[in-house]
Amino acid sequence: MYIRTRYKVSAFAAAAACSAVALSAVPAIAAPIDPTAFIVVQAGTGSSRATAAITAAGGTVTQAWPQVGVVVAEASDDTFDDQLREMDGIVAAGPARALVAYQPTAGITPDGEVLGLGAGTSGGVDASEPLNANQWDMRLIGADKAHLQTDGSRSVTVGVLDSGIEADHPDLAANVDASQSVSCIDKGRPDTTPAAWQPTTSDHGTHVAGTIAAARNGVGIVGVAPNVKLASVKVVDDDGFIYPEYAICGFLWAADKGMEVTNNSYFIDPYFLWCRSNVDERASIVALERTLKYTEKQGVANVAALGNSNWDLSKPITDSGSPDNQDPVIRETAGNCYDMPVEVGNTVGVSATGATSDKAYYSNYGVAVTDVAAPGGDRFVLPGTPDNNGRILSTVVNGGWGYKQGTSMASPHAAGVLALVFSADPSLTVRKAIAELESDADALACPTEPYDGNQDGTVDAVCQGGTNGSGFFGAGMIDALDAITP
């Protein structure tokens, strides 16, 4: 494997000036690299101009999405993207990952969470669901009360863009729709064979799916919307990465299959924050912006996790973990840098709380970034349930149940509530459904004392918004009952 000889620095930004410095002034000297994916965006929709440019520059088209004017190419020339950016009709072009040799690490969860796993064994509050007594999260958002009115409609599908769903899990089998499921991890090319879209190295997607729609069937737990359908849209490869072409494929699949909601409990690799001022990273940002706008026009509400770094995403951030597919560099990022997909637009950004509705110690936050809050679990906050576990109980592989925490666990609660909203009123537009979610959320005030989420005696975060708490919680804690009540 060849190491890229002209590495283009991802985003060394001067925080005060909100600018990034890239090595774009260095003359491009062609060097061979292993065949690698590039994102190419042409002017307007279609794919003919991008395809012609790719061919002229010596690349190969691996996947095209003419509905958004985005093409994935493969090339072995270090200057491939530089050539494309000089061609007529090309808006942006750049690699889909940092082009440096790396050793993949199997078994990484999509958002790098530290997960506490367990198994609930106690009797349930809902006598029909044996583990429901440990689901403090469902009661916190009023899902138990909403279920007295509806469990959701079979005409509503939630696409779980994640590591795959175990289709024969006893709590999920009734709701997983194989006809709408797909894998996107082969260069962004859809693969509908069941083996492709089921989990291989991670149970993350199975856990997320259970929170959304574990069936009411007398087994295990119950989800927020236990009667809606689930589509497994696999965007996490076996090394734990979610590259841009995987996510774009997943979003467009959901849109073109007519799904109502997608859940996105991940960030897009290899950058924690993608910076528009860097020509390499800009292409993926533009491609994802177009994709998310398209999905909304097609009637899809996209819900996304804010991330688990305890970052204020509204402020300049020191990112020391990117790119994550090779040795990272320290980058000072500012206003033109985004946690993708949650900050790109056309998503609902969800922060995480523990059992007492306080911000979870790990949860990212920020004014104008956080739309709503939902239970994500917090190991420092014990709920007084039979298991007394502050994390979120849901389905895991091999037909089991276990505990995890993260904004990954918060986001599916909001996705489930949106599924109930669309079930209650199928005529709603995406924006009206999201407005219901946000307007019916229960406002949470900023903490009155300095915030010390991990209880180590140090102030960990500062909440903006005063009594409306928007910095930590956006519109507030989601409320399933109020969201479906006229």
Short mmCIF file of C-alpha atoms in Angstrom, two decimals, residues 214-413:
data_model
loop_
_atom_site.label_atom_id
_atom_site.label_comp_id
_atom_site.label_asym_id
_atom_site.label_seq_id
_atom_site.Cartn_x
_atom_site.Cartn_y
_atom_site.Cartn_z
CA ALA A 214 -39.38 -3.28 19.61
CA ALA A 215 -42.72 -5.05 19.22
CA ARG A 216 -45.42 -5.34 21.83
CA ASN A 217 -45.39 -9.13 21.89
CA GLY A 218 -44.91 -10.33 25.46
CA VAL A 219 -41.13 -10.64 24.94
CA GLY A 220 -38.46 -8.36 26.40
CA ILE A 221 -39.07 -4.64 25.96
CA VAL A 222 -41.33 -2.30 24.01
CA GLY A 223 -40.20 0.45 21.64
CA VAL A 224 -41.43 4.02 21.28
CA ALA A 225 -43.48 3.04 18.21
CA PRO A 226 -43.92 -0.72 18.53
CA ASN A 227 -46.19 -1.18 15.50
CA VAL A 228 -44.25 0.71 12.83
CA LYS A 229 -41.91 -0.93 10.35
CA LEU A 230 -38.12 -0.90 10.50
CA ALA A 231 -35.75 -0.91 7.54
CA SER A 232 -32.16 -1.97 8.12
CA VAL A 233 -30.00 0.43 6.10
CA LYS A 234 -26.44 -0.69 6.76
CA VAL A 235 -23.92 2.14 6.52
CA VAL A 236 -21.26 0.87 8.96
CA ASP A 237 -18.57 -1.34 7.48
CA ASP A 238 -16.88 -4.18 9.32
CA ASP A 239 -14.08 -1.90 10.52
CA GLY A 240 -16.59 0.46 12.13
CA PHE A 241 -16.37 3.28 9.57
CA ILE A 242 -19.18 5.28 7.98
CA TYR A 243 -17.72 6.99 4.91
CA PRO A 244 -19.62 9.66 2.94
CA GLU A 245 -20.71 7.40 0.08
CA TYR A 246 -22.21 4.93 2.57
CA ALA A 247 -24.33 7.61 4.25
CA ILE A 248 -25.39 9.25 0.97
CA CYS A 249 -26.47 5.86 -0.37
CA GLY A 250 -28.46 5.22 2.81
CA PHE A 251 -30.26 8.56 2.79
CA LEU A 252 -31.17 8.32 -0.88
CA TRP A 253 -32.35 4.73 -0.48
CA ALA A 254 -34.66 5.81 2.35
CA ALA A 255 -36.00 8.72 0.29
CA ASP A 256 -36.61 6.72 -2.86
CA LYS A 257 -38.24 3.87 -0.92
CA GLY A 258 -40.73 6.30 0.64
CA MET A 259 -39.66 6.01 4.28
CA GLU A 260 -41.06 8.58 6.67
CA VAL A 261 -38.16 8.80 9.15
CA THR A 262 -34.48 7.94 9.32
CA ASN A 263 -32.36 7.58 12.45
CA ASN A 264 -28.69 8.46 12.22
CA SER A 265 -26.72 7.59 15.34
CA TYR A 266 -23.23 8.19 13.96
CA PHE A 267 -20.81 10.76 12.63
CA ILE A 268 -19.40 10.43 9.12
CA ASP A 269 -15.76 9.35 9.02
CA PRO A 270 -12.93 10.08 8.87
CA TYR A 271 -13.41 13.54 10.40
CA PHE A 272 -15.20 14.36 13.62
CA LEU A 273 -15.66 17.78 12.00
CA TRP A 274 -15.59 18.37 8.23
CA CYS A 275 -14.42 21.84 7.15
CA ARG A 276 -15.85 23.61 4.13
CA SER A 277 -12.75 25.78 3.74
CA ASN A 278 -10.70 22.70 2.90
CA VAL A 279 -11.11 21.79 -0.77
CA ASP A 280 -10.77 18.08 -0.05
CA GLU A 281 -13.51 18.03 2.56
CA ARG A 282 -15.87 20.44 0.82
CA ALA A 283 -17.04 17.89 -1.75
CA SER A 284 -18.52 15.56 0.86
CA ILE A 285 -20.19 18.47 2.65
CA VAL A 286 -21.83 19.74 -0.56
CA ALA A 287 -22.87 16.22 -1.56
CA LEU A 288 -24.48 15.57 1.81
CA GLU A 289 -26.23 18.95 1.82
CA ARG A 290 -27.83 18.14 -1.52
CA THR A 291 -28.76 14.67 -0.33
CA LEU A 292 -30.46 15.85 2.85
CA LYS A 293 -32.41 18.54 1.00
CA TYR A 294 -33.58 15.90 -1.46
CA THR A 295 -34.72 13.56 1.31
CA GLU A 296 -36.84 16.29 2.89
CA LYS A 297 -38.47 17.05 -0.45
CA GLN A 298 -39.26 13.35 -0.73
CA GLY A 299 -40.98 13.42 2.67
CA VAL A 300 -38.29 12.00 4.96
CA ALA A 301 -37.61 13.42 8.43
CA ASN A 302 -33.99 12.76 9.39
CA VAL A 303 -33.07 12.48 13.07
CA ALA A 304 -29.40 12.58 14.10
CA ALA A 305 -27.30 12.20 17.22
CA LEU A 306 -25.20 15.17 18.32
CA GLY A 307 -22.20 13.08 19.40
CA ASN A 308 -20.45 12.08 22.58
CA SER A 309 -17.47 14.42 23.01
CA ASN A 310 -19.11 16.92 25.43
CA TRP A 311 -18.42 19.61 22.81
CA ASP A 312 -20.31 22.88 22.47
CA LEU A 313 -20.86 22.63 18.72
CA SER A 314 -21.77 26.31 18.53
CA LYS A 315 -18.22 27.31 19.50
CA PRO A 316 -14.73 26.80 17.98
CA ILE A 317 -13.48 23.29 18.81
CA THR A 318 -10.09 21.66 19.06
CA ASP A 319 -10.46 18.37 17.19
CA SER A 320 -7.61 16.05 18.12
CA GLY A 321 -9.13 12.82 16.78
CA SER A 322 -9.31 13.41 13.03
CA PRO A 323 -8.81 11.83 10.62
CA ASP A 324 -9.69 8.62 12.42
CA ASN A 325 -8.54 6.20 9.72
CA GLN A 326 -4.89 7.11 10.33
CA ASP A 327 -2.79 9.09 12.79
CA PRO A 328 -4.89 12.15 13.68
CA VAL A 329 -3.67 15.74 13.73
CA ILE A 330 -4.75 18.55 16.04
CA ARG A 331 -7.11 20.89 14.22
CA GLU A 332 -8.58 24.15 15.48
CA THR A 333 -11.99 24.21 13.82
CA ALA A 334 -14.48 27.03 13.67
CA GLY A 335 -17.78 28.08 12.09
CA ASN A 336 -17.23 26.47 8.70
CA CYS A 337 -16.68 22.99 10.16
CA TYR A 338 -19.49 20.49 10.72
CA ASP A 339 -20.29 17.34 12.64
CA MET A 340 -21.88 15.37 9.80
CA PRO A 341 -24.68 14.60 9.30
CA VAL A 342 -26.25 16.40 12.25
CA GLU A 343 -24.93 19.91 11.50
CA VAL A 344 -25.38 19.91 7.73
CA GLY A 345 -29.07 20.86 7.78
CA ASN A 346 -32.38 19.08 7.21
CA THR A 347 -31.89 17.00 10.35
CA VAL A 348 -33.25 17.03 13.90
CA GLY A 349 -30.26 17.26 16.26
CA VAL A 350 -30.72 15.32 19.50
CA SER A 351 -28.76 15.72 22.74
CA ALA A 352 -28.79 13.09 25.48
CA THR A 353 -29.96 13.15 29.09
CA GLY A 354 -29.90 10.75 31.99
CA ALA A 355 -32.82 9.55 34.09
CA THR A 356 -33.25 12.91 35.86
CA SER A 357 -33.41 14.89 32.57
CA ASP A 358 -30.02 16.50 33.18
CA LYS A 359 -27.58 16.60 30.28
CA ALA A 360 -25.63 13.35 30.05
CA TYR A 361 -21.96 13.93 30.88
CA TYR A 362 -20.78 12.93 27.37
CA SER A 363 -23.41 14.64 25.23
CA ASN A 364 -22.50 17.31 22.70
CA TYR A 365 -24.70 20.40 22.85
CA GLY A 366 -24.96 23.98 21.58
CA VAL A 367 -27.37 26.81 20.82
CA ALA A 368 -28.91 26.53 17.33
CA VAL A 369 -27.46 23.02 17.01
CA THR A 370 -29.51 21.15 19.60
CA ASP A 371 -33.12 20.80 18.49
CA VAL A 372 -34.50 18.49 21.19
CA ALA A 373 -33.29 16.32 24.06
CA ALA A 374 -34.05 12.65 24.70
CA PRO A 375 -32.92 9.92 27.10
CA GLY A 376 -29.51 8.59 26.11
CA GLY A 377 -28.52 7.16 29.45
CA ASP A 378 -25.92 8.23 31.99
CA ARG A 379 -24.00 5.76 34.13
CA PHE A 380 -23.64 8.37 36.89
CA VAL A 381 -27.41 8.79 37.30
CA LEU A 382 -29.24 5.76 38.71
CA PRO A 383 -32.98 5.53 37.99
CA GLY A 384 -34.27 3.37 40.83
CA THR A 385 -35.54 0.64 38.47
CA PRO A 386 -35.15 -3.06 39.32
CA ASP A 387 -31.75 -3.18 37.59
CA ASN A 388 -30.91 0.37 38.77
CA ASN A 389 -28.98 0.91 35.53
CA GLY A 390 -28.80 4.46 34.20
CA ARG A 391 -28.11 3.38 30.65
CA ILE A 392 -30.72 2.49 28.01
CA LEU A 393 -32.05 -1.07 27.83
CA SER A 394 -32.75 -2.36 24.34
CA THR A 395 -32.27 -5.27 21.96
CA VAL A 396 -28.83 -6.70 21.13
CA VAL A 397 -27.69 -9.48 18.81
CA ASN A 398 -28.15 -13.19 19.44
CA GLY A 399 -31.71 -12.54 20.55
CA GLY A 400 -30.73 -10.68 23.71
CA TRP A 401 -31.15 -7.39 25.53
CA GLY A 402 -28.49 -5.09 26.95
CA TYR A 403 -27.62 -1.61 28.14
CA LYS A 404 -25.84 1.14 26.19
CA GLN A 405 -25.47 4.89 26.60
CA GLY A 406 -24.83 7.70 24.14
CA THR A 407 -26.50 10.27 21.96
CA SER A 408 -26.86 7.21 19.72
CA MET A 409 -29.45 6.00 22.20
CA ALA A 410 -31.15 9.43 22.48
CA SER A 411 -31.70 9.93 18.75
CA PRO A 412 -33.89 6.81 18.23
CA HIS A 413 -36.30 8.00 20.92
#
